[in-house]
JSON list of C-alpha atoms in Angstrom, two decimals:
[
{"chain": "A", "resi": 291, "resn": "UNK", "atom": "CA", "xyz": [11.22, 22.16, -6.07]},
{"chain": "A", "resi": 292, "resn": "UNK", "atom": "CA", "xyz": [8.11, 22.15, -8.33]},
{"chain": "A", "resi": 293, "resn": "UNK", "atom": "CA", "xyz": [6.71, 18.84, -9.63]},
{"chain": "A", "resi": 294, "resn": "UNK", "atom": "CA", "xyz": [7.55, 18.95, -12.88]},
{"chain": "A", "resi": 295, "resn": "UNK", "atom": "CA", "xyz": [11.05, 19.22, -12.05]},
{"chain": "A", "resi": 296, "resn": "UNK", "atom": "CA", "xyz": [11.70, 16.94, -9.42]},
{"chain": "A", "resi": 297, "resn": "UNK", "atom": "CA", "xyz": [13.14, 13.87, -9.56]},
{"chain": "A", "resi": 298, "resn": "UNK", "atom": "CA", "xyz": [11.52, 9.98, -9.77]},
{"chain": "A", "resi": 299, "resn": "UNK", "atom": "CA", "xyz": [13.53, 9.68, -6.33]},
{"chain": "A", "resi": 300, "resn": "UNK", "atom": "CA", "xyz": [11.68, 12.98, -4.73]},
{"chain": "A", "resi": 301, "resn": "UNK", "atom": "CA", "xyz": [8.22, 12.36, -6.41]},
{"chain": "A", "resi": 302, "resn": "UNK", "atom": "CA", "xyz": [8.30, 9.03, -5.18]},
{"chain": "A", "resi": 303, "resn": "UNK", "atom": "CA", "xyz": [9.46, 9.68, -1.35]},
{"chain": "A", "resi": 304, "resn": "UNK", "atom": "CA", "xyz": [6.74, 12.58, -1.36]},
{"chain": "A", "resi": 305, "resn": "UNK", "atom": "CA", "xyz": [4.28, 9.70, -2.67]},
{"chain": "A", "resi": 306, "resn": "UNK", "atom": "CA", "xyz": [5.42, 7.06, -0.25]},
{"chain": "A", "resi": 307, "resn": "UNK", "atom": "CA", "xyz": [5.21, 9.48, 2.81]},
{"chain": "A", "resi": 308, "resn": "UNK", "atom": "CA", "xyz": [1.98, 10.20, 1.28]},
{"chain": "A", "resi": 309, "resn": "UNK", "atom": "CA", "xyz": [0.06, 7.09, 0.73]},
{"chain": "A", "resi": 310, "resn": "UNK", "atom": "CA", "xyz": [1.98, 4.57, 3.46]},
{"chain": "A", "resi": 311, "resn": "UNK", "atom": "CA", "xyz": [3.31, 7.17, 5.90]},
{"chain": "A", "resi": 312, "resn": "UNK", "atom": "CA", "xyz": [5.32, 5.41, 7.97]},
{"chain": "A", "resi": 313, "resn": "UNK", "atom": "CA", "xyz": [4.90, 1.89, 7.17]},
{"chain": "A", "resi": 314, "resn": "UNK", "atom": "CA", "xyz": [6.17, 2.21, 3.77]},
{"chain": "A", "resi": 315, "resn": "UNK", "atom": "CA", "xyz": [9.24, 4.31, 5.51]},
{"chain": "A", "resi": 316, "resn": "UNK", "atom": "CA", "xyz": [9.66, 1.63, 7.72]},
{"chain": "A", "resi": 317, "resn": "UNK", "atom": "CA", "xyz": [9.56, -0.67, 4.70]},
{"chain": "A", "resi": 318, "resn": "UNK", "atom": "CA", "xyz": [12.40, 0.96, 2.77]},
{"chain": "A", "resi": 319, "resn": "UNK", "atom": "CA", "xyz": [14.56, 1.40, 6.22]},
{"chain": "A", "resi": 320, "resn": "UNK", "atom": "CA", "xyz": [14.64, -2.39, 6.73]},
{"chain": "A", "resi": 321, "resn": "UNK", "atom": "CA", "xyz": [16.58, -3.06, 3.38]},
{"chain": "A", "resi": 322, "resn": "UNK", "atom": "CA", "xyz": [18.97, -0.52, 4.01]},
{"chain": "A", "resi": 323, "resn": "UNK", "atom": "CA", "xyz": [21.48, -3.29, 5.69]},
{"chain": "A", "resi": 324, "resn": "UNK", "atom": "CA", "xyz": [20.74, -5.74, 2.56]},
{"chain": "A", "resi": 325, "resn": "UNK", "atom": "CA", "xyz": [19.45, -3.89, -0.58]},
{"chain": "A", "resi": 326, "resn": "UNK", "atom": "CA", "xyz": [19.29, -0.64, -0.23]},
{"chain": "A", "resi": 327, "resn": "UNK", "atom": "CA", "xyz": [19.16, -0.42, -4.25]},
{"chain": "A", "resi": 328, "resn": "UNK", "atom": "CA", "xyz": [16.19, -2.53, -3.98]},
{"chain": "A", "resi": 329, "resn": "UNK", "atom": "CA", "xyz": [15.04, 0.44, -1.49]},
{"chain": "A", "resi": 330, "resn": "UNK", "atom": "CA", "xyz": [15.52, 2.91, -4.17]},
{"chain": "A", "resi": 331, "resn": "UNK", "atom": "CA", "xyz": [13.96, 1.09, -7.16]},
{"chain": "A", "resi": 332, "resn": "UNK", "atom": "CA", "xyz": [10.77, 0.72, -4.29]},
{"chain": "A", "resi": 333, "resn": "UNK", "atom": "CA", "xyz": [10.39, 4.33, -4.00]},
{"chain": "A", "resi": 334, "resn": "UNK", "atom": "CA", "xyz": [11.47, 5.15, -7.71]},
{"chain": "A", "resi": 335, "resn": "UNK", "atom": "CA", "xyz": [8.88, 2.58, -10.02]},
{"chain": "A", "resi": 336, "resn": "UNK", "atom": "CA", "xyz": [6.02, 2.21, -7.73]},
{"chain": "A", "resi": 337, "resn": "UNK", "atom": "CA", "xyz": [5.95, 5.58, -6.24]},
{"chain": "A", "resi": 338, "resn": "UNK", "atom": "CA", "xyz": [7.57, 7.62, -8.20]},
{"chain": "A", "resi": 339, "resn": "UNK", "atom": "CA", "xyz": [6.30, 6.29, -11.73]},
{"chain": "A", "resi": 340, "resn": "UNK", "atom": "CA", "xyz": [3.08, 4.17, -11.24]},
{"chain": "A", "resi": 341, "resn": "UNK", "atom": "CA", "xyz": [1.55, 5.81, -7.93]},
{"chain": "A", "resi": 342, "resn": "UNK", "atom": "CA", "xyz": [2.11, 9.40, -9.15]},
{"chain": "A", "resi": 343, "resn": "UNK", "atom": "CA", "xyz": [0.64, 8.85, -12.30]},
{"chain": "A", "resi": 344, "resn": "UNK", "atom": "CA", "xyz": [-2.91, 11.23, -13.36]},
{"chain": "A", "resi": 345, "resn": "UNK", "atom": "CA", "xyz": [-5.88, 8.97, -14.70]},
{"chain": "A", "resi": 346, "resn": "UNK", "atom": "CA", "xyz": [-6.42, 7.43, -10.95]},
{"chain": "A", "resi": 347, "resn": "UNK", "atom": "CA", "xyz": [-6.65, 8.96, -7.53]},
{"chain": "A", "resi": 348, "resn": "UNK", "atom": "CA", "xyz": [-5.14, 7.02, -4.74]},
{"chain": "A", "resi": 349, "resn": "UNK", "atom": "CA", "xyz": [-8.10, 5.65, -3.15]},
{"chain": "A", "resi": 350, "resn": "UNK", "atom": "CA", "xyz": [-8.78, 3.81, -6.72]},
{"chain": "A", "resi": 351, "resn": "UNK", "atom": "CA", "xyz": [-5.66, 2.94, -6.28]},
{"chain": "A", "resi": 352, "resn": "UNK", "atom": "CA", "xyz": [-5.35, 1.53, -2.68]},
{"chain": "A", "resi": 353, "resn": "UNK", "atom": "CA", "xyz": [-8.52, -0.34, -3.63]},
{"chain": "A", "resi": 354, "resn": "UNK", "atom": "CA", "xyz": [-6.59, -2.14, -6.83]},
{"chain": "A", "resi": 355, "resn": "UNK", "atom": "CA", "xyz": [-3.69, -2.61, -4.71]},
{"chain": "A", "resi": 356, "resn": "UNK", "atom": "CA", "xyz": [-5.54, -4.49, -2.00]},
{"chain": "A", "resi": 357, "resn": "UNK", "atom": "CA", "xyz": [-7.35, -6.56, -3.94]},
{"chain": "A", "resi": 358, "resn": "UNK", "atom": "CA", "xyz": [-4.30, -7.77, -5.89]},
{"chain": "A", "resi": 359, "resn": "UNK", "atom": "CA", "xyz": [-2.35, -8.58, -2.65]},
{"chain": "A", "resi": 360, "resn": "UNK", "atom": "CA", "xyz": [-5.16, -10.31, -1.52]},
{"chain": "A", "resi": 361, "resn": "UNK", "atom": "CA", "xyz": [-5.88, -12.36, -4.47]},
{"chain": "A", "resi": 362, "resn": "UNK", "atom": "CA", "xyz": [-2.20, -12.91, -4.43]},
{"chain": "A", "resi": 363, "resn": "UNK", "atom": "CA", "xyz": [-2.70, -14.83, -0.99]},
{"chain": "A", "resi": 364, "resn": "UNK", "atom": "CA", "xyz": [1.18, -14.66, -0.26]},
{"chain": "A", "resi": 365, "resn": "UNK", "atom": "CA", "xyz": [1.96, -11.10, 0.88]},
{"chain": "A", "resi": 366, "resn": "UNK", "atom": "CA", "xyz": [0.60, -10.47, 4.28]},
{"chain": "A", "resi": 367, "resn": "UNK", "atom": "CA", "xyz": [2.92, -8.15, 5.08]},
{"chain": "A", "resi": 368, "resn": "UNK", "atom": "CA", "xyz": [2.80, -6.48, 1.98]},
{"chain": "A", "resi": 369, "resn": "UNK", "atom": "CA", "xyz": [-1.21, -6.32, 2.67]},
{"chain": "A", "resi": 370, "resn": "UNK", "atom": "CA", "xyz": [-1.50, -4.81, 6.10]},
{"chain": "A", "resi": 371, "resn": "UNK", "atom": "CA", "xyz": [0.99, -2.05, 4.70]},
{"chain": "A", "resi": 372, "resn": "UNK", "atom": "CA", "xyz": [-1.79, -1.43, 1.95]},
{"chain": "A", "resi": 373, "resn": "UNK", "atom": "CA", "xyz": [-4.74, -1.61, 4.21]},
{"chain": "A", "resi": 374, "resn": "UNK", "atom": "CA", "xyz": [-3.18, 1.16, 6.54]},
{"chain": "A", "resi": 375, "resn": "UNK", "atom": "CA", "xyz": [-2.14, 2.65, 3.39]},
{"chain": "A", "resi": 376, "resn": "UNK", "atom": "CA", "xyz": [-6.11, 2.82, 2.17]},
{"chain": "A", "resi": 377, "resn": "UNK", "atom": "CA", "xyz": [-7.08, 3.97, 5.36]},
{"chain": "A", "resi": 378, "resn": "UNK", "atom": "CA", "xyz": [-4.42, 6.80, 5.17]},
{"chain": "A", "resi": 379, "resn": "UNK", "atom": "CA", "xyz": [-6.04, 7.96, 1.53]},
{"chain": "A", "resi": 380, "resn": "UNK", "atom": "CA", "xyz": [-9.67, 7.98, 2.69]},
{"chain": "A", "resi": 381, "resn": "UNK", "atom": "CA", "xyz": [-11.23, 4.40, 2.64]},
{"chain": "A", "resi": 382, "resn": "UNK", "atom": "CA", "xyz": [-13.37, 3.22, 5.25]},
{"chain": "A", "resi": 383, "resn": "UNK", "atom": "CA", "xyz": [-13.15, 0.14, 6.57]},
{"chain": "A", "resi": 384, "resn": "UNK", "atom": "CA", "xyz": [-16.42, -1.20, 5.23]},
{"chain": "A", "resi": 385, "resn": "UNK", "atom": "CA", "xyz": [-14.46, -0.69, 1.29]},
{"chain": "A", "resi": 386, "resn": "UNK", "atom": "CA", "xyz": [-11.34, -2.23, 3.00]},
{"chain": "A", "resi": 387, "resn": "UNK", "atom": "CA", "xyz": [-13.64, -5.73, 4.59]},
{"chain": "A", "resi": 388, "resn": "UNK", "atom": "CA", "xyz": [-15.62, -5.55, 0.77]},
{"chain": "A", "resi": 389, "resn": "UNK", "atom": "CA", "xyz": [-12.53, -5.31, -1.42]},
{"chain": "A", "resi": 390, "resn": "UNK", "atom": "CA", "xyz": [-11.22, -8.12, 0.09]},
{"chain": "A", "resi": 391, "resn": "UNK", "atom": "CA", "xyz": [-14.21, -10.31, 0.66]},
{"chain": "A", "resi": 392, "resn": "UNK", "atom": "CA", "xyz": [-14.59, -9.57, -3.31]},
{"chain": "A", "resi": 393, "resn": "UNK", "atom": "CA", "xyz": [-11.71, -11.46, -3.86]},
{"chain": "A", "resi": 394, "resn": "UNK", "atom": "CA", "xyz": [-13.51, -14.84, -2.36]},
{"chain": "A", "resi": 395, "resn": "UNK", "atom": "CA", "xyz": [-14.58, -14.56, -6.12]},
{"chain": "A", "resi": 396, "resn": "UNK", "atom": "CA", "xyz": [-11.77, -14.81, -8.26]},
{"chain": "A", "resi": 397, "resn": "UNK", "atom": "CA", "xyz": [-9.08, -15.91, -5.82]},
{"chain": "A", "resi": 398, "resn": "UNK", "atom": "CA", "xyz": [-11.11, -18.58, -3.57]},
{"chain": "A", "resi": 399, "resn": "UNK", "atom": "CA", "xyz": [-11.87, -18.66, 0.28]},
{"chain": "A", "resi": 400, "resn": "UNK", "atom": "CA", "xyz": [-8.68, -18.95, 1.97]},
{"chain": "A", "resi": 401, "resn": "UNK", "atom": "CA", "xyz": [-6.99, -16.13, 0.08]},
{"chain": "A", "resi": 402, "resn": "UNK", "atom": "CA", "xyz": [-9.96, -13.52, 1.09]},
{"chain": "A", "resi": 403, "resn": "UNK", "atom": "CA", "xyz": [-9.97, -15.19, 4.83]},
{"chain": "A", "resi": 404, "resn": "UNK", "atom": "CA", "xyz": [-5.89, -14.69, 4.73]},
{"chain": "A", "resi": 405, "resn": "UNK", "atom": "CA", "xyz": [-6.97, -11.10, 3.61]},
{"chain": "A", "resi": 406, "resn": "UNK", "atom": "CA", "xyz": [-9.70, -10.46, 5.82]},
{"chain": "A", "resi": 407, "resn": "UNK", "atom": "CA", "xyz": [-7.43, -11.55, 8.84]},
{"chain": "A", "resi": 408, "resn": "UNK", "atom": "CA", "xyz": [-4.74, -9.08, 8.24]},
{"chain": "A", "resi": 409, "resn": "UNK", "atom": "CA", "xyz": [-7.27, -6.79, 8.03]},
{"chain": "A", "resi": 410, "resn": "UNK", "atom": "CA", "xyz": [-8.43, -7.12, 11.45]},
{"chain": "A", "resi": 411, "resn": "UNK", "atom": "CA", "xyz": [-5.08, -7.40, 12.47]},
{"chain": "A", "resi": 412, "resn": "UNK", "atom": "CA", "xyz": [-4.80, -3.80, 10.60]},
{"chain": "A", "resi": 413, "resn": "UNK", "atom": "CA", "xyz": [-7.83, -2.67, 12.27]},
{"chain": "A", "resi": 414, "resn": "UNK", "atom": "CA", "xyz": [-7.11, -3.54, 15.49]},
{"chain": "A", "resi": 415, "resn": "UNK", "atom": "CA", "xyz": [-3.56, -2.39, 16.12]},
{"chain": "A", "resi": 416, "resn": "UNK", "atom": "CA", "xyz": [-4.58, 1.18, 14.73]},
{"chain": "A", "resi": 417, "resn": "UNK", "atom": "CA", "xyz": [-7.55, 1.02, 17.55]},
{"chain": "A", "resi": 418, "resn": "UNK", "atom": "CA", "xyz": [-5.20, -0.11, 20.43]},
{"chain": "A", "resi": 419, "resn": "UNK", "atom": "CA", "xyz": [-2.67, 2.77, 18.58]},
{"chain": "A", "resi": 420, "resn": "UNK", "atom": "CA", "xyz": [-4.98, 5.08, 19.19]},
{"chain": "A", "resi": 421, "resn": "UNK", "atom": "CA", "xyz": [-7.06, 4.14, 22.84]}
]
């Protein structure tokens, strides 16, 4: 199916296999058993609508995406998906550690620690993933 034709359901599962791979798979599979709608509006809005939109690549993204998890200071889980997720669209670890430690800024010290730890935690499970 082209693009212009395909659905917000397909241009969002092609953007979520994309970006998050198989942490944002395994993200939608664990509401299946509870709110498997909830699944659908996941891969529909974000992916399909906001993600897949021109006027930023995903890196720019990833980078915005970070930084408001971080700032947000309550979504570690949420977070490490987006740090593997920025890693998966081409950012380095050094623009991973300084988006975050950016944050110190406008959302205080223990958010960008918070952030900074699940980053490691990011870090180092994709190095023991792949020794």
């Amino acid at each position: 199916m082209d693009k212009i034709n395909e659905s917000r359901f397909e241009r969002g599962t092609r953007a979520l296999a994309e970006i998050d791979g198989a942490g944002g798979q395994k993200v939608v599979d664990s509401l299946a058993d509870i709110a498997p709608d909830f699944a659908r509006y996941i891969i529909e809005f974000p992916f399909g609508d906001i993600y897949s939109r021109p006027g930023l690549d995903l890196r720019s993204r990833e980078i915005a995406t970070i930084a408001a998890l971080t700032a947000l200071g309550n979504a570690t889980p949420q977070l490490k998906v987006h740090i593997q997720a920025g890693l998966n669209v081409g950012l380095s670890r050094d623009e991973i550690v300084e988006t975050i430690m950016q944050m110190a800024v406008y959302a205080g010290f223990p958010a960008a620690l918070n952030g900074l730890f699940a980053a490691r935690d990011v870090f180092q499970e994709k190095h023991s993933l792949a020794a």
